[in-house]
Tab-separated table of C-alpha atoms and ligand atoms in Angstrom:
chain	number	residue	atom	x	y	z
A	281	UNK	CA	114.350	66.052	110.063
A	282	UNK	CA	111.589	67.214	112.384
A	283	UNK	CA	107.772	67.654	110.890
A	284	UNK	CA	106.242	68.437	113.335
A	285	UNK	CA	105.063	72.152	115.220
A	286	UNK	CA	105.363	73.185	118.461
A	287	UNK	CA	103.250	74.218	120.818
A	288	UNK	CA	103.116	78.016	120.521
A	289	UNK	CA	102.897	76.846	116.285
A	290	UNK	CA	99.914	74.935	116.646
A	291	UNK	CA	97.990	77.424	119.094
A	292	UNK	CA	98.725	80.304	116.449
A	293	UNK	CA	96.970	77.667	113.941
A	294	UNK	CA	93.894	77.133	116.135
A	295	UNK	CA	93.810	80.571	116.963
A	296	UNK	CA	93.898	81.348	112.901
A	297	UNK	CA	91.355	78.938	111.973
A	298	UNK	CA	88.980	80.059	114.951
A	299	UNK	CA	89.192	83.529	113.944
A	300	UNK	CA	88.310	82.817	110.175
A	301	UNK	CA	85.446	80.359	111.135
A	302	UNK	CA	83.541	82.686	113.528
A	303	UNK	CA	84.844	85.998	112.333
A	304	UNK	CA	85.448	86.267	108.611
A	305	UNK	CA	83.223	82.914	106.901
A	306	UNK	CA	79.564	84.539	107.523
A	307	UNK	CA	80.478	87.893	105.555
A	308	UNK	CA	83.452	86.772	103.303
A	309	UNK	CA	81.198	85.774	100.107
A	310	UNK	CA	79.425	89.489	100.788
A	311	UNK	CA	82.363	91.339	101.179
A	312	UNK	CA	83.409	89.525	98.093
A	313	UNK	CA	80.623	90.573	95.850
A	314	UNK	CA	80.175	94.171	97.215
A	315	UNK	CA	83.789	94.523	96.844
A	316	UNK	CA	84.188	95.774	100.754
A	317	UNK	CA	87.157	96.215	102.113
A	318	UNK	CA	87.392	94.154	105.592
A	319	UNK	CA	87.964	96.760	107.644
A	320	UNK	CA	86.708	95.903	111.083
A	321	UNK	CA	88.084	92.400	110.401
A	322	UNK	CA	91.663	93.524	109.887
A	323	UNK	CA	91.691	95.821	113.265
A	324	UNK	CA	90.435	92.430	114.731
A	325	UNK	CA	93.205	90.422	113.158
A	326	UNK	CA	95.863	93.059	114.512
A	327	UNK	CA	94.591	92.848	118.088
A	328	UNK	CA	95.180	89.199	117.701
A	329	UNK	CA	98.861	89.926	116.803
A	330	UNK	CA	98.354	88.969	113.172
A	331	UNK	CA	99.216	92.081	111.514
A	332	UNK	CA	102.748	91.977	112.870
A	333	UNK	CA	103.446	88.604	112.891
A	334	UNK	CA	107.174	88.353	112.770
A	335	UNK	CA	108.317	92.194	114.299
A	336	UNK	CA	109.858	91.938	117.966
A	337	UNK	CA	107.515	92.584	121.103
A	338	UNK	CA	109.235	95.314	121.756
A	339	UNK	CA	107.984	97.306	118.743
A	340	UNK	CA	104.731	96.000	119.311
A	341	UNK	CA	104.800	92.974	116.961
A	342	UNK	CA	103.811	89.117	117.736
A	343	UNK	CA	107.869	88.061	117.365
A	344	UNK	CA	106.334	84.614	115.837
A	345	UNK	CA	108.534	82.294	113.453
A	346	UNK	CA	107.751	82.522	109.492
A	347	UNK	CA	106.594	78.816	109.935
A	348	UNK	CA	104.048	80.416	112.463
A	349	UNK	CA	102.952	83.071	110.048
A	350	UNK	CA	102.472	80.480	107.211
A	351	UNK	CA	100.266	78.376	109.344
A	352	UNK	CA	97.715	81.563	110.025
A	353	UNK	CA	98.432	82.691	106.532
A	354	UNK	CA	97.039	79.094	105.174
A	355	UNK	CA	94.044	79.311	107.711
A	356	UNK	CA	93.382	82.324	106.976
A	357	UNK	CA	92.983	82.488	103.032
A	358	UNK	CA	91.422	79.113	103.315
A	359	UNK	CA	87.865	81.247	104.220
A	360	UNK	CA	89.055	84.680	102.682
A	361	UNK	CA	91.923	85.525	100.709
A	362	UNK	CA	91.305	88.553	100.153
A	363	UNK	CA	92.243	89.166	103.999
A	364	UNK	CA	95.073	87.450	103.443
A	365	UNK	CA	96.561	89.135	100.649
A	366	UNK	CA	96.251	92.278	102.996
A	367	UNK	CA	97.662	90.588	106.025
A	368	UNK	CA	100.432	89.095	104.016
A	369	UNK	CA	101.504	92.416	102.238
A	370	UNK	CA	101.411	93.998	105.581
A	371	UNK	CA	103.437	91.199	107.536
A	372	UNK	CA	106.030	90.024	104.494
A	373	UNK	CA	106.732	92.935	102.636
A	374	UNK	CA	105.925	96.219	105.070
A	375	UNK	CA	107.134	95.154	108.612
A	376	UNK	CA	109.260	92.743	107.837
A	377	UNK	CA	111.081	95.320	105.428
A	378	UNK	CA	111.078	98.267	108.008
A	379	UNK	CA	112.132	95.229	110.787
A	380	UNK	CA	115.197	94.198	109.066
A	381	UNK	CA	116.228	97.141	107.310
A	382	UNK	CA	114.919	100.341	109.061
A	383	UNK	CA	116.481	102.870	111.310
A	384	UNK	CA	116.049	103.064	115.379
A	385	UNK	CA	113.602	106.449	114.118
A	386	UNK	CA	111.638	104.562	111.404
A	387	UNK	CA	110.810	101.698	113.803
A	388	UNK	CA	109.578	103.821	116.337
A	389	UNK	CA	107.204	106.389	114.594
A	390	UNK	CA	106.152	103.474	111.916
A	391	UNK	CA	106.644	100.066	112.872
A	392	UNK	CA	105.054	100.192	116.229
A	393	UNK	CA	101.865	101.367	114.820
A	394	UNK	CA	101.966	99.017	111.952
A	395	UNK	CA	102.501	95.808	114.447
A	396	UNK	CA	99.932	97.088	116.320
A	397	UNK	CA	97.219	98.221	113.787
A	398	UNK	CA	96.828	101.323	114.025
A	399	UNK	CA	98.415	101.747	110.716
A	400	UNK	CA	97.980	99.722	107.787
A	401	UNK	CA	100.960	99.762	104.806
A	402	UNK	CA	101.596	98.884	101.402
A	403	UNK	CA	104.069	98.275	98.988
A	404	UNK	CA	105.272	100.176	96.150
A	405	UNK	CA	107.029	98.868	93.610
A	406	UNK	CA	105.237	98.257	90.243
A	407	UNK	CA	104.743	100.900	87.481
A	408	UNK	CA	102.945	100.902	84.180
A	409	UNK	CA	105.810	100.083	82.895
A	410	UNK	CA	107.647	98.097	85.440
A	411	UNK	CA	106.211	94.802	86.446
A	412	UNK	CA	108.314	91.747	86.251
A	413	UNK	CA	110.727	94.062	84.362
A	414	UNK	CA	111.516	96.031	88.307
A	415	UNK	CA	114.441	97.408	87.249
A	416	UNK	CA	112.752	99.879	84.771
A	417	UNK	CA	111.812	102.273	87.601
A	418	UNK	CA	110.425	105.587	86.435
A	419	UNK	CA	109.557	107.283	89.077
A	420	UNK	CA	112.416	109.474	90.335
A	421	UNK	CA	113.281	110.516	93.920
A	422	UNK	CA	115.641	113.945	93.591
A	423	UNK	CA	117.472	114.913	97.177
A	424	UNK	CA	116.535	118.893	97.794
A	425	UNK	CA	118.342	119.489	100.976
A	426	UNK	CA	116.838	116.845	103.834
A	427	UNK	CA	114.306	116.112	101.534
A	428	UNK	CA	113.916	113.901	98.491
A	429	UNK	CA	111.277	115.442	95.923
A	430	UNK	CA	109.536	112.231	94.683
A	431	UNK	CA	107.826	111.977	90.952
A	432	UNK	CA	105.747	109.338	89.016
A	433	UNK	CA	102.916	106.934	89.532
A	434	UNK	CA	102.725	103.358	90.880
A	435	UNK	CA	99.951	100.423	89.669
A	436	UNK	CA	98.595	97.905	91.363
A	437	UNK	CA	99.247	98.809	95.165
A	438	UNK	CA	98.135	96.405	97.068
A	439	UNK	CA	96.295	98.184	100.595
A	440	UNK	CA	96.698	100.882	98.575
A	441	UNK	CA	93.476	102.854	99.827
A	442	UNK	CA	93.729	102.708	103.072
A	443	UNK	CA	97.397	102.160	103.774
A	444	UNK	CA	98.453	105.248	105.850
A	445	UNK	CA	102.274	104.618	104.755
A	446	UNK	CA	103.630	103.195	101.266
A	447	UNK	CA	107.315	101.935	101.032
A	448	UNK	CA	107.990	103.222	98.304
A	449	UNK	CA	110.724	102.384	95.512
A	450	UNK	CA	112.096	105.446	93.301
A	451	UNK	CA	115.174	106.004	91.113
A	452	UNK	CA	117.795	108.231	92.728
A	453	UNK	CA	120.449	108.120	90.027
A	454	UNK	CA	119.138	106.641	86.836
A	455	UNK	CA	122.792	106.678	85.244
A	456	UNK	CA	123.322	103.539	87.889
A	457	UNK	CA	120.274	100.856	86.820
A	458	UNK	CA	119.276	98.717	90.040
A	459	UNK	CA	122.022	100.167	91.948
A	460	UNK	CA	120.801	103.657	91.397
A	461	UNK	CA	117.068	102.714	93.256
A	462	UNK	CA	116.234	103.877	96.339
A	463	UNK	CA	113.321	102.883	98.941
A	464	UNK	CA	111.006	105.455	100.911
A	465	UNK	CA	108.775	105.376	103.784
A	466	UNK	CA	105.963	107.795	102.745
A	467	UNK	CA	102.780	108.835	104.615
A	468	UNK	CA	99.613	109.158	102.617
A	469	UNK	CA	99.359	112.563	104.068
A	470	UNK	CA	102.464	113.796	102.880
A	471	UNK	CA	101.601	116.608	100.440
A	472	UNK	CA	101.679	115.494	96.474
A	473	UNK	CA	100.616	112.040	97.173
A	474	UNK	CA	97.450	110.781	95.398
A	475	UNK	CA	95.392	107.831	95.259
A	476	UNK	CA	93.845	106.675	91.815
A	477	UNK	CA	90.534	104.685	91.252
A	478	UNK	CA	89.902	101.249	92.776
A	479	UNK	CA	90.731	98.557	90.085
A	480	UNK	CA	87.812	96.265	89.086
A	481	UNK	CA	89.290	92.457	89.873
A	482	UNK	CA	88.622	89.313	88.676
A	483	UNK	CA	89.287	87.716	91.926
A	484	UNK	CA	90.408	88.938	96.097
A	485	UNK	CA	87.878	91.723	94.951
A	486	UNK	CA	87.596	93.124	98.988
A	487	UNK	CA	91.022	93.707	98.925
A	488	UNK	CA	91.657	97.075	97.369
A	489	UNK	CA	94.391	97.783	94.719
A	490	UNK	CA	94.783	101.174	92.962
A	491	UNK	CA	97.814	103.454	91.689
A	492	UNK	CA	99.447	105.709	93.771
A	493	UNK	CA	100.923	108.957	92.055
A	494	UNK	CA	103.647	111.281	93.474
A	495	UNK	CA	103.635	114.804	92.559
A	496	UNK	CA	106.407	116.852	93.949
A	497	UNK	CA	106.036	115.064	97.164
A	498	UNK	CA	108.453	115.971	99.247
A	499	UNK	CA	109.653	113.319	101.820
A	500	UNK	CA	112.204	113.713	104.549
A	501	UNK	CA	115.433	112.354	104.135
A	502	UNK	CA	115.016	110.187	107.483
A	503	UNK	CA	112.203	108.389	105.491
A	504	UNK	CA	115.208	106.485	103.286
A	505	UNK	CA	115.309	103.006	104.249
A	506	UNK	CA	119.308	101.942	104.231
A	507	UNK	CA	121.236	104.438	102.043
A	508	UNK	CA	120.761	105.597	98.534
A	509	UNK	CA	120.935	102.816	96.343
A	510	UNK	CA	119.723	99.793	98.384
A	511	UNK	CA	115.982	100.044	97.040
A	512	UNK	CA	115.933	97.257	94.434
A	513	UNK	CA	117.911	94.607	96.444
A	514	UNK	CA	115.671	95.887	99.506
A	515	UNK	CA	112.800	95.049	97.539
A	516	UNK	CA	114.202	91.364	95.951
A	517	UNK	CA	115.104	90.577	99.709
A	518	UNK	CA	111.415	91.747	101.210
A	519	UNK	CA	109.895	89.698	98.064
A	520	UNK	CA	111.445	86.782	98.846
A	521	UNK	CA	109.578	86.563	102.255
A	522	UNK	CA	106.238	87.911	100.678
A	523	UNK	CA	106.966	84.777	97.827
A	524	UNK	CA	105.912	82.423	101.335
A	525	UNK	CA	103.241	84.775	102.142
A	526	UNK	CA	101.754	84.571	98.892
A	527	UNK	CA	102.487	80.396	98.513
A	528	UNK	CA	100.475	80.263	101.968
A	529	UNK	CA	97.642	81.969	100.412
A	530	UNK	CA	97.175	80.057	97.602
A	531	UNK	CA	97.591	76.869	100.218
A	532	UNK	CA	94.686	78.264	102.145
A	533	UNK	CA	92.843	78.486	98.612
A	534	UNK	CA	93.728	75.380	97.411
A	535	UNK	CA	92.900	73.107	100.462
A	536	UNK	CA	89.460	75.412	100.587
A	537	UNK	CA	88.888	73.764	97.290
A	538	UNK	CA	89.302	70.830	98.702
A	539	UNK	CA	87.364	71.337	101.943
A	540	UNK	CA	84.022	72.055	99.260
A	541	UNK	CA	84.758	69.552	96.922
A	542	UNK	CA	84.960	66.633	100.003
A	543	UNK	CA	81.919	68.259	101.388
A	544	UNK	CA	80.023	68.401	98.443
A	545	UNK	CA	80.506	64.983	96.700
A	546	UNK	CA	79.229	63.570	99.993
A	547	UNK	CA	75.953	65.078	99.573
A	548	UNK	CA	75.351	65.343	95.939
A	549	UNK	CA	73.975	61.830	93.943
A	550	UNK	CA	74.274	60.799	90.868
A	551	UNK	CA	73.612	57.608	88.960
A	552	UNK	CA	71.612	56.910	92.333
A	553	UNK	CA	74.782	56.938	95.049
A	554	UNK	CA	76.911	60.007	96.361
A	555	UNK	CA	79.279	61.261	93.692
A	556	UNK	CA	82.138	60.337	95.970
A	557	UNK	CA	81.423	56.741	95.507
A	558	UNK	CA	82.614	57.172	91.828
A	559	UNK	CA	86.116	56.725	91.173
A	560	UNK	CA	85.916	59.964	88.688
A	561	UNK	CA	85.747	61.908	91.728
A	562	UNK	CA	87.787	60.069	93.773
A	563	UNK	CA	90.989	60.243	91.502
A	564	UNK	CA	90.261	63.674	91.540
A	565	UNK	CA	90.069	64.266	95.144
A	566	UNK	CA	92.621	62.559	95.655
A	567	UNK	CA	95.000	64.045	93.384
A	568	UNK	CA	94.035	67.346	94.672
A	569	UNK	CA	95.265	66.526	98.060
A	570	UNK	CA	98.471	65.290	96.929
A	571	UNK	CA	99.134	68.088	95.221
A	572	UNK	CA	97.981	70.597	98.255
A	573	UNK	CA	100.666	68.518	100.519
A	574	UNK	CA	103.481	68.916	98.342
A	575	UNK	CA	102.916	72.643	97.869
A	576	UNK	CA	102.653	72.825	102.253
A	577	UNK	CA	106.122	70.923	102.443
A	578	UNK	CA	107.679	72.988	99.801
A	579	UNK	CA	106.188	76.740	101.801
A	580	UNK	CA	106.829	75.021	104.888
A	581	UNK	CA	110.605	74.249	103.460
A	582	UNK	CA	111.295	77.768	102.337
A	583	UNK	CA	109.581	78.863	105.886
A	584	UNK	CA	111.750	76.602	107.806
A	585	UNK	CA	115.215	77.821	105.665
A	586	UNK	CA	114.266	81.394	106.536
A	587	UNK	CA	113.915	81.124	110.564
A	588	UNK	CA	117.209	79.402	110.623
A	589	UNK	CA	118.890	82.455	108.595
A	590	UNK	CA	119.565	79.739	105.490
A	591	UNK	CA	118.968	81.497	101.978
A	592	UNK	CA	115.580	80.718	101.081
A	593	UNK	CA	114.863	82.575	97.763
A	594	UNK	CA	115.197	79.509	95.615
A	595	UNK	CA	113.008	77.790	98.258
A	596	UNK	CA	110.666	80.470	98.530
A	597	UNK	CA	110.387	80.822	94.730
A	598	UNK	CA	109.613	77.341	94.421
A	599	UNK	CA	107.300	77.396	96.723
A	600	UNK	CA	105.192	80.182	95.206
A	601	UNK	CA	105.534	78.875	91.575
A	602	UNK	CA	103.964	75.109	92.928
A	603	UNK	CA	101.241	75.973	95.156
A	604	UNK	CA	99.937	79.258	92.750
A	605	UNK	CA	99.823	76.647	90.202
A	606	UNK	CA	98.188	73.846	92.130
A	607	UNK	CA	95.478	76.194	93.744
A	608	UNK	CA	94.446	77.255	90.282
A	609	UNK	CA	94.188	73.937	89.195
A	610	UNK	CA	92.511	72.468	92.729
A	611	UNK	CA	89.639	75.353	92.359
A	612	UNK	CA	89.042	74.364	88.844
A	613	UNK	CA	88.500	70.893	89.574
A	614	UNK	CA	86.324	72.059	92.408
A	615	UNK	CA	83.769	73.915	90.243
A	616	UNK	CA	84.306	70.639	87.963
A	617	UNK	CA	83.000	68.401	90.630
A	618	UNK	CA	80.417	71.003	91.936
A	619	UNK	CA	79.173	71.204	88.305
A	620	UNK	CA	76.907	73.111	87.308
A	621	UNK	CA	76.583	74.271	90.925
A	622	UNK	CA	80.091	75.169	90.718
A	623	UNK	CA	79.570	77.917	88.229
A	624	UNK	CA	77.393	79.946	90.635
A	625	UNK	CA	77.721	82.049	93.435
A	626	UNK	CA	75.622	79.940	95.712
A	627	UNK	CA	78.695	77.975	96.747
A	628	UNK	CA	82.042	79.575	97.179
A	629	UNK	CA	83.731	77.437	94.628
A	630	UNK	CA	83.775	79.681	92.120
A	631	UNK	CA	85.014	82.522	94.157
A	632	UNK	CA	88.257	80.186	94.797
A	633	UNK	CA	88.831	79.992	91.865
A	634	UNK	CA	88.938	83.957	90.667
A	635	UNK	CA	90.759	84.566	93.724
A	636	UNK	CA	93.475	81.428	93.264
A	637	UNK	CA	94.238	83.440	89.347
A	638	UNK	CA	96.579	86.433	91.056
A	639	UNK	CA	99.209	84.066	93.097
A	640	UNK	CA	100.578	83.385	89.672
A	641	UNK	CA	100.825	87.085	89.278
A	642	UNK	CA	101.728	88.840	92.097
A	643	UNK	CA	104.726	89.099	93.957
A	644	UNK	CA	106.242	87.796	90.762
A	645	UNK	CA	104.627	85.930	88.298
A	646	UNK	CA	105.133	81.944	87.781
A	647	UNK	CA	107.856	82.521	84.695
A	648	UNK	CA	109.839	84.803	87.445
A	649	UNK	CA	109.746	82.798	89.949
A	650	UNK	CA	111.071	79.948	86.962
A	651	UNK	CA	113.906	83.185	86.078
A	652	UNK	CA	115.170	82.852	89.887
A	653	UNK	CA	115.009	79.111	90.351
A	654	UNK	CA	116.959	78.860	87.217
A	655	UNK	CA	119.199	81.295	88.177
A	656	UNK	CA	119.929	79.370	91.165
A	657	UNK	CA	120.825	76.015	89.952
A	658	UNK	CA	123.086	77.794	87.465
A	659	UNK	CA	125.142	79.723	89.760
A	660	UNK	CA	125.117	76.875	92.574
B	208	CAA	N1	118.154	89.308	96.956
B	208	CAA	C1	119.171	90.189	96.978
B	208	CAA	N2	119.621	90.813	95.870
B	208	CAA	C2	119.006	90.506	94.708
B	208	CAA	C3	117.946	89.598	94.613
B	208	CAA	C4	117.528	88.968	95.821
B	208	CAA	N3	116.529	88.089	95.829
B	208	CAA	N4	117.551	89.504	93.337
B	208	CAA	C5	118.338	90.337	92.629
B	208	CAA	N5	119.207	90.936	93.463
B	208	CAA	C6	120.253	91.903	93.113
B	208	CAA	C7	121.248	91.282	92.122
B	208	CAA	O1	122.242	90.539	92.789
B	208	CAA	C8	121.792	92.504	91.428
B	208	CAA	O2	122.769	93.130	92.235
B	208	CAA	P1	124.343	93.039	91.883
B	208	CAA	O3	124.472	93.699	90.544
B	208	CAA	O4	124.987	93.761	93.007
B	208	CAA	O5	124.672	91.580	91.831
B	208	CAA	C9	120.607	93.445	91.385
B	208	CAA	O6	119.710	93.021	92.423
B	208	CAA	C10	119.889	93.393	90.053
B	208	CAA	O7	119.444	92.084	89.867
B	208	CAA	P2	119.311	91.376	88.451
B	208	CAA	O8	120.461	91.729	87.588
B	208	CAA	O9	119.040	89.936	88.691
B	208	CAA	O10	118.022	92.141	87.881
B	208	CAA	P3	117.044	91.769	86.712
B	208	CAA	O11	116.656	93.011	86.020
B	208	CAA	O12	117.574	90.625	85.914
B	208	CAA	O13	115.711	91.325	87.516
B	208	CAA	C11	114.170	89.801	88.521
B	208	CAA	C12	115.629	90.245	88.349
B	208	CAA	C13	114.254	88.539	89.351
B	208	CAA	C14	113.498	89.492	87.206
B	208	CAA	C15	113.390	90.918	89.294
B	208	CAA	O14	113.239	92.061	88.487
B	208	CAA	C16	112.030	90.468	89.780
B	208	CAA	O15	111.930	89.761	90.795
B	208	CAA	N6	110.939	90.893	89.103
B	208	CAA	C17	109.601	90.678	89.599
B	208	CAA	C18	109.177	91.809	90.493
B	208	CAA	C19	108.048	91.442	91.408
B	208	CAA	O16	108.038	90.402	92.048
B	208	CAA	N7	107.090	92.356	91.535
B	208	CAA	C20	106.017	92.185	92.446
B	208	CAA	C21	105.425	93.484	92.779
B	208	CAA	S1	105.036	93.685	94.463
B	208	CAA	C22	103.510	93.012	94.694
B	208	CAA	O17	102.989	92.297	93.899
B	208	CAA	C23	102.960	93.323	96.033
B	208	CAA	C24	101.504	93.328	96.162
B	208	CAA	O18	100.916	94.381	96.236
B	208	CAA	C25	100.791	92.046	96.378
């Protein structure tokens, strides 16, 4: 077993944790409370290659490892995870869906200009009444000659704003459950799609997420990604990759929490020394980085299983269901140590924490991700 990274691994590390030192930790807390969506800093992070981590070069992507894009993942979240919930839905579940599964066509008029940046995506899947439950799709896709004639509404769309294409999961033949979904590329400008109101987050609250609601909007048959039918496993496969993306995140939040709490308990005193010179603190310290290691061997494990073309959803699963858990509880012991200081915005503590809340949620919550583990060492 080899642990350690290579050259061109490490440099996209460096070159991760540069970028969000000098161009995302001055505004990140701002962005944060004004709920603004990074905009300039995500056209920077594409010219860096990081929008398109894993297409090929010659569709205008980085053609990195996943164990590449979890190390800029990490770094990146670590400062602001609200970029990196849009970098990750963008990478994992956009162009890494269109990569494997799209036609010569699709990757040429939309995966070239979502490598590149010049397009940003997301993904739709969920419904009011289809979260964990995916299966219960109710928005239907009907074929009218080369068209399909898409109906029904979408929650919690990740990008959602000011993602110029959504891929796009509808019901083709509902007599035929999972086998009878279908997945869509659809521009925003295609006529009947709409964009409902911003939600108001707890946490990652300069990343946008709204509904998106189809009304008679028509979309050409070219726009089907594999053939009719091949929707829901299109969207298990692509979630199993976005399960690292998402583990990585809450890495990046967790070791943040870290990062603050190490800082801090070197400069606060109590009981006239440093607080770090109690054990209180200590234990806690250093059962928070403990915990952060074993959730970076895990993501790195499920990482690792996916470049060598292993399976990797029990891995990846894992993987999300550990570190979601462990950056909850590292921010909350942050805000513990920070005290009182923790509760405020003055120090970003507190922000970890809202933000760490969602990686138990999205891209399937923690009891999924228990569903497919399970499922796994029952079958194997
Ligand atoms: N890979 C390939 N195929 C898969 C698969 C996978 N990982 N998981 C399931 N399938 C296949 C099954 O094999 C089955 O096909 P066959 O009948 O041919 O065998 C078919 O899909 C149906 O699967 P199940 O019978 O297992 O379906 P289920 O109803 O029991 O659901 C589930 C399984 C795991 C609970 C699934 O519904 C699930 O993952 N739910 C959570 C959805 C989720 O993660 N949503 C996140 C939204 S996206 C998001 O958050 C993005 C964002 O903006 C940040």
């Amino acid at each position: 077993m080899n642990f350690s990274f290579s050259e061109e691994q490490q440099m996209i590390r460096d070159m991760a944790r540069k970028f969000a030192d000098e161009e995302l930790r001055k505004s990140a807390a701002e962005r944060d409370e004004k709920e603004e969506f990074p905009k300039a800093e995500v056209k920077k992070l594409a010219e860096l290659g990081f929008m398109g981590m894993m297409v090929p070069e010659k569709y205008n992507g980085a053609e990195l490892d996943t164990v590449s894009y979890v190390l800029a993942m990490e770094e990146i979240s670590r400062v602001d995870a609200s970029v990196g919930v849009i970098m990750s839905v963008n990478n994992s579940l956009v162009t890494w869906g269109i990569t494997e599964y799209g036609t010569e066509e699709q990757k040429e008029k939309y995966l070239k200009p979502l490598a590149s940046g010049e397009m940003l995506g997301c993904f739709a899947l969920s419904e009011p009444e289809a979260g964990s439950d995916a299966t219960n799709q109710k928005t239907v896709a009907v074929r009218d000659g080369d068209h399909y004639v898409l109906n029904g509404t979408k929650n919690w769309i990740t990008n959602g704003v000011y993602a110029d294409v959504a891929l796009v999961m509808a019901t083709t033949d509902k007599t035929k459950g999972a086998k009878g979904i279908s997945a869509f590329i659809v521009e925003k400008e295609f006529p009947g799609y709409s964009i409902g109101k911003k939600e108001k987050k707890l946490g990652i609250r300069s990343s946008d997420t709204v509904s998106i609601a189809f009304e008679d909007c028509r979309v050409p048959a070219a726009n089907l990604i594999g053939e009719e039918g091949f929707g829901f496993k299109f969207a298990m496969k692509t979630l199993d990759g976005g399960r690292i993306g998402i583990a990585s995140q809450a890495l990046g939040i967790a070791q943040a929490s870290l990062d603050a709490s190490i800082k801090y308990s070197k400069e606060r005193k109590a009981f006239g020394v440093y607080i770090s010179e109690h054990q209180a603190i200590q234990f806690k310290l250093a059962d928070m980085a403990t915990n952060i290691q074993a959730a970076r061997l895990l993501t790195l494990d499920a990482a690792f299983a996916k470049d060598q073309g292993k399976p990797f959803a029990r891995q990846a699963a894992m993987a999300k269901l550990y570190a979601s858990k462990i950056a909850v509880e590292t921010a909350l012991e942050a805000v513990q140590i920070h005290g009182g200081y923790g509760y405020i915005r003055e120090y970003n503590v507190e922000r970890y924490l809202r933000d760490s809340k969602i990686t138990e949620i999205y891209e399937g919550t923690s009891e999924i991700q228990r569903i497919v583990i399970a499922r796994h060492l029952l079958k194997d």
